[in-house]
Amino acid sequence: MKKRMVTLSLSLLWLQMALPLPVSAAGTENSAPGVKPTPAAVHLWAPSGSADKIVVLSDLHLGIDDRYSETVKNRALLLNFLEQIEVMPDVREVVINGDFLDDWYLPLAYPRYDDPAKFYRQLIANNQTVVDALNRLIKKGIKLVYVPGNHDMLLESGILDEVLPGIVQARDAKGLGAYVTGDRQEVLIEHGHRYDVFSAPDSVSNKELCPNGETLLPPGYFYARVAASWVLQGKPVIKKIYPVITDIPDPVTNPDQYGAYLYYKVFSSEFARLTQIEGFEEKVFDLGIACFDGSYSIQDFYPVQQQGGTISAPLLYKNFQRTWDERQKRNQVAVKNSFAEAAAGTLSPDYYFEQAKKQYLQNPDKSIDVVVFGHTHLPDMRTVGGKTYVNEGTWIDHNSVYPNAA
């Protein structure tokens, strides 16, 4: 895990970026083996005379079971960091910027459940040492803030209020939130999945499954479940034969079908890489949450060329590209973009920098000088016109998009 200290206006953000953080095993059985503990009293920086520091953490991805949680070894690093924050006299706020508790990264064999609150309580119990450390920050008088991410978009506010009394939750549209802070309200912190077509809350697609409610989960949820299984299986290399679309629609004359093709391209590329044991037609997603009630296969949401030439998934997320405008409206996106732009950029860090500029830094209706996103797992810092964009990276043990963090 790597850190970098960045001074931005009147706030100091500690981000998961560059300088190595010393490890302490104090108060936890989850210590990284072979690492010499460092006393928590060692200051992370030279304290100032007033409480003017804001600490931002993102993408902790704490899991319900250590056999497949993405953050096990680095939990000791996280605990040590929180202990060090606790003794810093000038920390004003600690902001958890999404993907705190993870209900997406579950293997396909994980048993069906229909009580998300019970699930999250079990997940919290598996990470009680972290919750205890966060409660100590609150008791010390440090403001603790939570902003929702995609991997915890089903986490209800009551659960956090129960286990972290006094926490401030920055929520707006369901499954989303943004937090404005700083002495001049010049710092904007949000997870970033609002602008990701595969990860933003989706209460538009699949509405026929739940006429009296909201499905909310986007296709990225299903992808995460497959990824968790593939990793747990040891990343087997299996030749997969999935449907292929060879005719590329013209983006100018047929933007609708070009968008559908881009959906296909992203998924075909990712599922060529994730070669899990389970087959294309196997009903391996057994769901009872977020209005899903049944068993589904990869085939059910995989875009193919239908009879008549239209590109669409056969059951889930049918004509997915046509829902993006309405999803952006419901998700309170200030400056909307096309499905094609969002789909093409979903795996690119440049796309999220562009969104930070469009939505905030270069938006004349906003007075924001600093934007802090998470979501991508790629630590980043860029400037534009005297303003700053930062991405905090992640705390997971193995960061495939940024191997230098290991």
GROMACS .gro file of C-alpha atoms in nm:
model
  406
    1MET     CA    1   0.000   0.000   0.000
    2LYS     CA    2   0.135   0.338  -0.094
    3LYS     CA    3   0.050   0.686   0.020
    4ARG     CA    4   0.098   1.040  -0.087
    5MET     CA    5   0.034   1.358   0.102
    6VAL     CA    6  -0.118   1.633  -0.107
    7THR     CA    7  -0.186   1.987   0.012
    8LEU     CA    8  -0.494   2.131  -0.156
    9SER     CA    9  -0.608   2.482  -0.058
   10LEU     CA   10  -0.675   2.465   0.318
   11SER     CA   11  -0.718   2.089   0.329
   12LEU     CA   12  -0.465   1.810   0.350
   13LEU     CA   13  -0.576   1.488   0.187
   14TRP     CA   14  -0.399   1.164   0.269
   15LEU     CA   15  -0.450   0.938  -0.028
   16GLN     CA   16  -0.359   0.584  -0.123
   17MET     CA   17  -0.091   0.687  -0.369
   18ALA     CA   18   0.281   0.706  -0.310
   19LEU     CA   19   0.480   0.688   0.016
   20PRO     CA   20   0.491   0.350   0.197
   21LEU     CA   21   0.289   0.343   0.517
   22PRO     CA   22   0.443   0.171   0.820
   23VAL     CA   23   0.244  -0.120   0.961
   24SER     CA   24   0.122  -0.179   1.315
   25ALA     CA   25  -0.036  -0.496   1.448
   26ALA     CA   26  -0.171  -0.318   1.754
   27GLY     CA   27  -0.517  -0.434   1.852
   28THR     CA   28  -0.572  -0.680   1.567
   29GLU     CA   29  -0.508  -1.044   1.484
   30ASN     CA   30  -0.499  -0.957   1.112
   31SER     CA   31  -0.137  -0.841   1.099
   32ALA     CA   32   0.058  -0.876   0.776
   33PRO     CA   33   0.311  -1.157   0.838
   34GLY     CA   34   0.675  -1.063   0.867
   35VAL     CA   35   0.608  -0.690   0.901
   36LYS     CA   36   0.752  -0.511   1.202
   37PRO     CA   37   0.488  -0.302   1.384
   38THR     CA   38   0.530   0.073   1.409
   39PRO     CA   39   0.388   0.257   1.711
   40ALA     CA   40   0.068   0.440   1.629
   41ALA     CA   41   0.199   0.748   1.806
   42VAL     CA   42   0.439   0.822   1.519
   43HIS     CA   43   0.293   1.127   1.345
   44LEU     CA   44   0.209   1.095   0.977
   45TRP     CA   45   0.297   1.462   0.923
   46ALA     CA   46   0.400   1.763   1.127
   47PRO     CA   47   0.075   1.875   1.294
   48SER     CA   48  -0.052   2.226   1.241
   49GLY     CA   49  -0.202   2.444   1.510
   50SER     CA   50  -0.564   2.391   1.407
   51ALA     CA   51  -0.794   2.113   1.288
   52ASP     CA   52  -0.758   2.175   0.914
   53LYS     CA   53  -0.692   1.828   0.769
   54ILE     CA   54  -0.937   1.612   0.576
   55VAL     CA   55  -0.849   1.245   0.531
   56VAL     CA   56  -1.013   1.060   0.242
   57LEU     CA   57  -1.027   0.680   0.218
   58SER     CA   58  -1.182   0.497  -0.073
   59ASP     CA   59  -1.246   0.145  -0.196
   60LEU     CA   60  -1.177  -0.045   0.125
   61HIS     CA   61  -1.378  -0.341  -0.009
   62LEU     CA   62  -1.421  -0.511   0.326
   63GLY     CA   63  -1.582  -0.849   0.272
   64ILE     CA   64  -1.810  -1.092   0.451
   65ASP     CA   65  -1.568  -1.386   0.434
   66ASP     CA   66  -1.188  -1.367   0.437
   67ARG     CA   67  -1.164  -1.659   0.197
   68TYR     CA   68  -1.263  -1.427  -0.085
   69SER     CA   69  -1.259  -1.076   0.055
   70GLU     CA   70  -1.039  -0.841  -0.147
   71THR     CA   71  -0.896  -0.677   0.166
   72VAL     CA   72  -0.750  -0.920   0.419
   73LYS     CA   73  -0.375  -0.869   0.432
   74ASN     CA   74  -0.410  -0.492   0.400
   75ARG     CA   75  -0.662  -0.474   0.683
   76ALA     CA   76  -0.365  -0.452   0.919
   77LEU     CA   77  -0.233  -0.156   0.719
   78LEU     CA   78  -0.572   0.009   0.734
   79LEU     CA   79  -0.599  -0.041   1.110
   80ASN     CA   80  -0.254   0.103   1.164
   81PHE     CA   81  -0.340   0.403   0.948
   82LEU     CA   82  -0.660   0.468   1.144
   83GLU     CA   83  -0.467   0.443   1.471
   84GLN     CA   84  -0.220   0.700   1.344
   85ILE     CA   85  -0.501   0.929   1.231
   86GLU     CA   86  -0.651   0.901   1.579
   87VAL     CA   87  -0.343   1.057   1.741
   88MET     CA   88  -0.310   1.340   1.490
   89PRO     CA   89  -0.430   1.659   1.662
   90ASP     CA   90  -0.520   1.846   1.342
   91VAL     CA   91  -0.755   1.602   1.164
   92ARG     CA   92  -1.097   1.759   1.113
   93GLU     CA   93  -1.271   1.491   0.906
   94VAL     CA   94  -1.229   1.138   0.776
   95VAL     CA   95  -1.431   1.065   0.461
   96ILE     CA   96  -1.501   0.708   0.345
   97ASN     CA   97  -1.554   0.759  -0.026
   98GLY     CA   98  -1.752   0.453  -0.130
   99ASP     CA   99  -1.702   0.078  -0.163
  100PHE     CA  100  -1.660   0.051   0.214
  101LEU     CA  101  -1.855  -0.273   0.268
  102ASP     CA  102  -1.865  -0.498  -0.037
  103ASP     CA  103  -2.175  -0.695  -0.136
  104TRP     CA  104  -2.075  -0.735  -0.502
  105TYR     CA  105  -1.751  -0.933  -0.481
  106LEU     CA  106  -1.908  -1.268  -0.395
  107PRO     CA  107  -1.843  -1.600  -0.572
  108LEU     CA  108  -2.125  -1.746  -0.774
  109ALA     CA  109  -2.160  -2.026  -0.521
  110TYR     CA  110  -2.243  -1.779  -0.242
  111PRO     CA  111  -2.582  -1.881  -0.101
  112ARG     CA  112  -2.888  -1.684  -0.207
  113TYR     CA  113  -3.001  -1.430   0.052
  114ASP     CA  114  -3.296  -1.193   0.068
  115ASP     CA  115  -3.206  -0.981   0.372
  116PRO     CA  116  -2.936  -0.724   0.285
  117ALA     CA  117  -2.943  -0.584   0.640
  118LYS     CA  118  -2.855  -0.925   0.785
  119PHE     CA  119  -2.584  -0.965   0.521
  120TYR     CA  120  -2.425  -0.631   0.610
  121ARG     CA  121  -2.436  -0.704   0.984
  122GLN     CA  122  -2.245  -1.027   0.922
  123LEU     CA  123  -1.999  -0.840   0.702
  124ILE     CA  124  -1.946  -0.579   0.973
  125ALA     CA  125  -1.886  -0.852   1.232
  126ASN     CA  126  -1.614  -0.995   1.005
  127ASN     CA  127  -1.444  -0.654   1.010
  128GLN     CA  128  -1.527  -0.546   1.366
  129THR     CA  129  -1.174  -0.421   1.435
  130VAL     CA  130  -1.208  -0.165   1.155
  131VAL     CA  131  -1.549  -0.053   1.277
  132ASP     CA  132  -1.410  -0.020   1.631
  133ALA     CA  133  -1.123   0.196   1.502
  134LEU     CA  134  -1.367   0.421   1.317
  135ASN     CA  135  -1.580   0.457   1.629
  136ARG     CA  136  -1.273   0.571   1.822
  137LEU     CA  137  -1.226   0.849   1.567
  138ILE     CA  138  -1.585   0.965   1.623
  139LYS     CA  139  -1.540   0.956   2.001
  140LYS     CA  140  -1.229   1.168   1.966
  141GLY     CA  141  -1.438   1.435   1.792
  142ILE     CA  142  -1.330   1.369   1.434
  143LYS     CA  143  -1.616   1.402   1.187
  144LEU     CA  144  -1.665   1.069   1.006
  145VAL     CA  145  -1.841   1.090   0.668
  146TYR     CA  146  -1.963   0.813   0.439
  147VAL     CA  147  -2.031   0.851   0.065
  148PRO     CA  148  -2.194   0.552  -0.112
  149GLY     CA  149  -2.010   0.350  -0.376
  150ASN     CA  150  -2.132   0.093  -0.625
  151HIS     CA  151  -2.021  -0.211  -0.424
  152ASP     CA  152  -2.227  -0.091  -0.126
  153MET     CA  153  -2.515   0.084  -0.303
  154LEU     CA  154  -2.765  -0.141  -0.121
  155LEU     CA  155  -2.628  -0.042   0.220
  156GLU     CA  156  -2.909   0.137   0.403
  157SER     CA  157  -2.832   0.437   0.622
  158GLY     CA  158  -2.982   0.276   0.932
  159ILE     CA  159  -2.716   0.004   0.939
  160LEU     CA  160  -2.432   0.257   0.948
  161ASP     CA  161  -2.612   0.471   1.205
  162GLU     CA  162  -2.645   0.162   1.420
  163VAL     CA  163  -2.281   0.051   1.411
  164LEU     CA  164  -2.117   0.394   1.373
  165PRO     CA  165  -2.327   0.632   1.586
  166GLY     CA  166  -2.259   0.990   1.482
  167ILE     CA  167  -2.148   0.914   1.127
  168VAL     CA  168  -2.255   1.168   0.862
  169GLN     CA  169  -2.392   1.011   0.543
  170ALA     CA  170  -2.373   1.213   0.221
  171ARG     CA  171  -2.651   1.067   0.008
  172ASP     CA  172  -2.860   1.203  -0.279
  173ALA     CA  173  -3.011   0.970  -0.541
  174LYS     CA  174  -3.049   0.611  -0.423
  175GLY     CA  175  -2.712   0.435  -0.419
  176LEU     CA  176  -2.526   0.762  -0.471
  177GLY     CA  177  -2.394   1.063  -0.285
  178ALA     CA  178  -2.151   1.353  -0.295
  179TYR     CA  179  -1.991   1.545  -0.011
  180VAL     CA  180  -1.882   1.909  -0.025
  181THR     CA  181  -1.630   2.028   0.234
  182GLY     CA  182  -1.335   2.262   0.287
  183ASP     CA  183  -1.325   2.605   0.449
  184ARG     CA  184  -1.484   2.755   0.137
  185GLN     CA  185  -1.689   2.450   0.041
  186GLU     CA  186  -1.442   2.409  -0.242
  187VAL     CA  187  -1.372   2.033  -0.215
  188LEU     CA  188  -1.612   1.781  -0.374
  189ILE     CA  189  -1.583   1.414  -0.281
  190GLU     CA  190  -1.782   1.139  -0.452
  191HIS     CA  191  -1.714   0.782  -0.550
  192GLY     CA  192  -1.746   0.833  -0.928
  193HIS     CA  193  -1.972   0.541  -1.024
  194ARG     CA  194  -2.250   0.790  -1.103
  195TYR     CA  195  -2.081   0.836  -1.444
  196ASP     CA  196  -2.005   0.466  -1.510
  197VAL     CA  197  -2.273   0.313  -1.730
  198PHE     CA  198  -2.195  -0.037  -1.598
  199SER     CA  199  -2.183   0.059  -1.228
  200ALA     CA  200  -2.428   0.348  -1.177
  201PRO     CA  201  -2.756   0.255  -1.005
  202ASP     CA  202  -3.003   0.123  -1.261
  203SER     CA  203  -3.370   0.153  -1.166
  204VAL     CA  204  -3.475   0.168  -1.532
  205SER     CA  205  -3.360  -0.161  -1.686
  206ASN     CA  206  -3.536  -0.480  -1.576
  207LYS     CA  207  -3.833  -0.286  -1.441
  208GLU     CA  208  -4.063  -0.561  -1.568
  209LEU     CA  209  -3.909  -0.784  -1.300
  210CYS     CA  210  -4.025  -0.550  -1.028
  211PRO     CA  211  -4.324  -0.335  -1.126
  212ASN     CA  212  -4.364  -0.204  -0.770
  213GLY     CA  213  -4.000  -0.141  -0.687
  214GLU     CA  214  -3.650  -0.074  -0.818
  215THR     CA  215  -3.400  -0.333  -0.930
  216LEU     CA  216  -3.112  -0.082  -0.885
  217LEU     CA  217  -2.824  -0.326  -0.953
  218PRO     CA  218  -2.643  -0.256  -1.285
  219PRO     CA  219  -2.466  -0.517  -1.501
  220GLY     CA  220  -2.138  -0.452  -1.321
  221TYR     CA  221  -2.278  -0.646  -1.025
  222PHE     CA  222  -2.297  -0.964  -1.233
  223TYR     CA  223  -1.948  -0.906  -1.370
  224ALA     CA  224  -1.810  -0.870  -1.014
  225ARG     CA  225  -1.968  -1.200  -0.911
  226VAL     CA  226  -1.802  -1.378  -1.204
  227ALA     CA  227  -1.468  -1.212  -1.126
  228ALA     CA  228  -1.484  -1.326  -0.763
  229SER     CA  229  -1.548  -1.686  -0.871
  230TRP     CA  230  -1.270  -1.684  -1.128
  231VAL     CA  231  -1.017  -1.556  -0.873
  232LEU     CA  232  -1.133  -1.803  -0.605
  233GLN     CA  233  -1.102  -2.085  -0.860
  234GLY     CA  234  -0.735  -1.993  -0.916
  235LYS     CA  235  -0.791  -1.797  -1.239
  236PRO     CA  236  -0.834  -2.102  -1.465
  237VAL     CA  237  -0.762  -2.059  -1.835
  238ILE     CA  238  -1.058  -2.212  -2.015
  239LYS     CA  239  -1.141  -2.166  -2.381
  240LYS     CA  240  -1.481  -2.000  -2.395
  241ILE     CA  241  -1.698  -1.973  -2.703
  242TYR     CA  242  -1.939  -1.685  -2.668
  243PRO     CA  243  -2.160  -1.530  -2.941
  244VAL     CA  244  -1.969  -1.298  -3.172
  245ILE     CA  245  -2.094  -0.982  -3.342
  246THR     CA  246  -1.894  -0.896  -3.652
  247ASP     CA  247  -2.102  -0.621  -3.813
  248ILE     CA  248  -2.019  -0.285  -3.652
  249PRO     CA  249  -2.308  -0.034  -3.674
  250ASP     CA  250  -2.224   0.312  -3.800
  251PRO     CA  251  -2.192   0.553  -3.503
  252VAL     CA  252  -2.329   0.843  -3.708
  253THR     CA  253  -2.623   0.688  -3.891
  254ASN     CA  254  -2.713   0.432  -3.624
  255PRO     CA  255  -2.597   0.558  -3.282
  256ASP     CA  256  -2.848   0.340  -3.098
  257GLN     CA  257  -2.708   0.014  -3.229
  258TYR     CA  258  -2.353   0.143  -3.212
  259GLY     CA  259  -2.411   0.193  -2.840
  260ALA     CA  260  -2.543  -0.162  -2.812
  261TYR     CA  261  -2.231  -0.283  -2.994
  262LEU     CA  262  -2.006  -0.100  -2.746
  263TYR     CA  263  -2.188  -0.274  -2.461
  264TYR     CA  264  -2.113  -0.603  -2.636
  265LYS     CA  265  -1.747  -0.509  -2.692
  266VAL     CA  266  -1.682  -0.430  -2.326
  267PHE     CA  267  -1.843  -0.750  -2.206
  268SER     CA  268  -1.690  -0.972  -2.475
  269SER     CA  269  -1.345  -0.838  -2.386
  270GLU     CA  270  -1.392  -0.886  -2.011
  271PHE     CA  271  -1.548  -1.230  -2.035
  272ALA     CA  272  -1.269  -1.344  -2.265
  273ARG     CA  273  -1.033  -1.259  -1.976
  274LEU     CA  274  -1.243  -1.401  -1.691
  275THR     CA  275  -1.267  -1.768  -1.784
  276GLN     CA  276  -1.453  -1.908  -1.485
  277ILE     CA  277  -1.548  -2.274  -1.463
  278GLU     CA  278  -1.922  -2.206  -1.490
  279GLY     CA  279  -2.074  -2.216  -1.837
  280PHE     CA  280  -2.246  -1.950  -2.046
  281GLU     CA  281  -2.596  -2.095  -2.008
  282GLU     CA  282  -2.572  -2.216  -1.647
  283LYS     CA  283  -2.818  -2.049  -1.407
  284VAL     CA  284  -2.547  -1.960  -1.156
  285PHE     CA  285  -2.673  -1.626  -1.025
  286ASP     CA  286  -2.931  -1.715  -0.760
  287LEU     CA  287  -3.065  -1.378  -0.644
  288GLY     CA  288  -3.324  -1.259  -0.396
  289ILE     CA  289  -3.220  -0.895  -0.354
  290ALA     CA  290  -3.299  -0.560  -0.517
  291CYS     CA  291  -3.612  -0.701  -0.684
  292PHE     CA  292  -3.423  -0.984  -0.851
  293ASP     CA  293  -3.598  -1.310  -0.762
  294GLY     CA  294  -3.471  -1.606  -0.957
  295SER     CA  295  -3.171  -1.772  -1.116
  296TYR     CA  296  -2.986  -1.619  -1.409
  297SER     CA  297  -2.702  -1.701  -1.645
  298ILE     CA  298  -2.436  -1.499  -1.824
  299GLN     CA  299  -2.637  -1.563  -2.140
  300ASP     CA  300  -2.930  -1.372  -1.989
  301PHE     CA  301  -2.747  -1.038  -1.991
  302TYR     CA  302  -2.488  -1.091  -2.268
  303PRO     CA  303  -2.559  -0.877  -2.579
  304VAL     CA  304  -2.609  -1.075  -2.901
  305GLN     CA  305  -2.748  -1.010  -3.246
  306GLN     CA  306  -3.119  -1.090  -3.232
  307GLN     CA  307  -3.337  -1.203  -3.519
  308GLY     CA  308  -3.383  -0.900  -3.740
  309GLY     CA  309  -3.033  -0.773  -3.664
  310THR     CA  310  -3.091  -0.575  -3.343
  311ILE     CA  311  -2.819  -0.608  -3.079
  312SER     CA  312  -2.954  -0.672  -2.730
  313ALA     CA  313  -2.929  -0.902  -2.432
  314PRO     CA  314  -3.216  -1.154  -2.433
  315LEU     CA  315  -3.350  -1.116  -2.077
  316LEU     CA  316  -3.169  -0.873  -1.845
  317TYR     CA  317  -3.069  -0.521  -1.950
  318LYS     CA  318  -3.247  -0.550  -2.284
  319ASN     CA  319  -3.164  -0.254  -2.511
  320PHE     CA  320  -2.940  -0.133  -2.233
  321GLN     CA  321  -2.812   0.166  -2.431
  322ARG     CA  322  -3.162   0.318  -2.439
  323THR     CA  323  -3.185   0.352  -2.061
  324TRP     CA  324  -2.881   0.576  -2.006
  325ASP     CA  325  -3.056   0.912  -2.050
  326GLU     CA  326  -3.322   0.827  -1.795
  327ARG     CA  327  -3.068   0.673  -1.557
  328GLN     CA  328  -2.863   0.992  -1.565
  329LYS     CA  329  -3.175   1.194  -1.487
  330ARG     CA  330  -3.266   0.972  -1.190
  331ASN     CA  331  -2.906   0.965  -1.073
  332GLN     CA  332  -2.889   1.345  -1.072
  333VAL     CA  333  -2.608   1.381  -1.327
  334ALA     CA  334  -2.562   1.755  -1.385
  335VAL     CA  335  -2.396   1.738  -1.729
  336LYS     CA  336  -2.521   1.437  -1.922
  337ASN     CA  337  -2.331   1.247  -2.189
  338SER     CA  338  -2.411   0.984  -2.449
  339PHE     CA  339  -2.420   0.612  -2.386
  340ALA     CA  340  -2.143   0.569  -2.643
  341GLU     CA  341  -1.913   0.809  -2.457
  342ALA     CA  342  -1.985   0.646  -2.122
  343ALA     CA  343  -1.944   0.289  -2.248
  344ALA     CA  344  -1.623   0.365  -2.437
  345GLY     CA  345  -1.471   0.538  -2.135
  346THR     CA  346  -1.579   0.308  -1.855
  347LEU     CA  347  -1.236   0.142  -1.816
  348SER     CA  348  -1.031   0.457  -1.878
  349PRO     CA  349  -0.900   0.684  -1.599
  350ASP     CA  350  -0.908   0.970  -1.851
  351TYR     CA  351  -1.287   0.939  -1.871
  352TYR     CA  352  -1.327   1.006  -1.498
  353PHE     CA  353  -1.094   1.305  -1.516
  354GLU     CA  354  -1.311   1.439  -1.798
  355GLN     CA  355  -1.622   1.384  -1.587
  356ALA     CA  356  -1.462   1.567  -1.292
  357LYS     CA  357  -1.399   1.862  -1.525
  358LYS     CA  358  -1.742   1.861  -1.688
  359GLN     CA  359  -1.943   1.807  -1.374
  360TYR     CA  360  -1.746   2.033  -1.137
  361LEU     CA  361  -1.408   2.188  -1.216
  362GLN     CA  362  -1.513   2.354  -1.542
  363ASN     CA  363  -1.885   2.377  -1.468
  364PRO     CA  364  -1.975   2.748  -1.433
  365ASP     CA  365  -2.263   2.653  -1.204
  366LYS     CA  366  -2.024   2.498  -0.949
  367SER     CA  367  -1.765   2.660  -0.724
  368ILE     CA  368  -1.540   2.358  -0.681
  369ASP     CA  369  -1.159   2.372  -0.684
  370VAL     CA  370  -1.083   2.010  -0.589
  371VAL     CA  371  -1.260   1.692  -0.699
  372VAL     CA  372  -1.182   1.361  -0.527
  373PHE     CA  373  -1.307   1.038  -0.687
  374GLY     CA  374  -1.250   0.673  -0.608
  375HIS     CA  375  -1.394   0.380  -0.807
  376THR     CA  376  -1.116   0.326  -1.063
  377HIS     CA  377  -0.864   0.181  -0.812
  378LEU     CA  378  -0.600   0.382  -0.996
  379PRO     CA  379  -0.430   0.655  -0.787
  380ASP     CA  380  -0.419   0.975  -0.984
  381MET     CA  381  -0.368   1.349  -0.947
  382ARG     CA  382  -0.408   1.606  -1.226
  383THR     CA  383  -0.447   1.980  -1.249
  384VAL     CA  384  -0.647   2.194  -1.488
  385GLY     CA  385  -0.676   2.572  -1.477
  386GLY     CA  386  -0.538   2.591  -1.125
  387LYS     CA  387  -0.785   2.328  -1.000
  388THR     CA  388  -0.713   1.970  -0.899
  389TYR     CA  389  -0.851   1.622  -0.961
  390VAL     CA  390  -0.747   1.338  -0.731
  391ASN     CA  391  -0.823   0.967  -0.721
  392GLU     CA  392  -0.736   0.785  -0.400
  393GLY     CA  393  -0.680   0.436  -0.541
  394THR     CA  394  -0.781   0.139  -0.325
  395TRP     CA  395  -0.689  -0.067  -0.017
  396ILE     CA  396  -0.741  -0.412  -0.171
  397ASP     CA  397  -0.460  -0.667  -0.137
  398HIS     CA  398  -0.400  -0.718  -0.509
  399ASN     CA  399  -0.464  -0.419  -0.732
  400SER     CA  400  -0.453  -0.542  -1.091
  401VAL     CA  401  -0.488  -0.192  -1.239
  402TYR     CA  402  -0.198  -0.055  -1.032
  403PRO     CA  403   0.051  -0.332  -0.946
  404ASN     CA  404   0.297  -0.081  -0.796
  405ALA     CA  405   0.063  -0.045  -0.498
  406ALA     CA  406   0.145  -0.396  -0.378
   0.00000   0.00000   0.00000
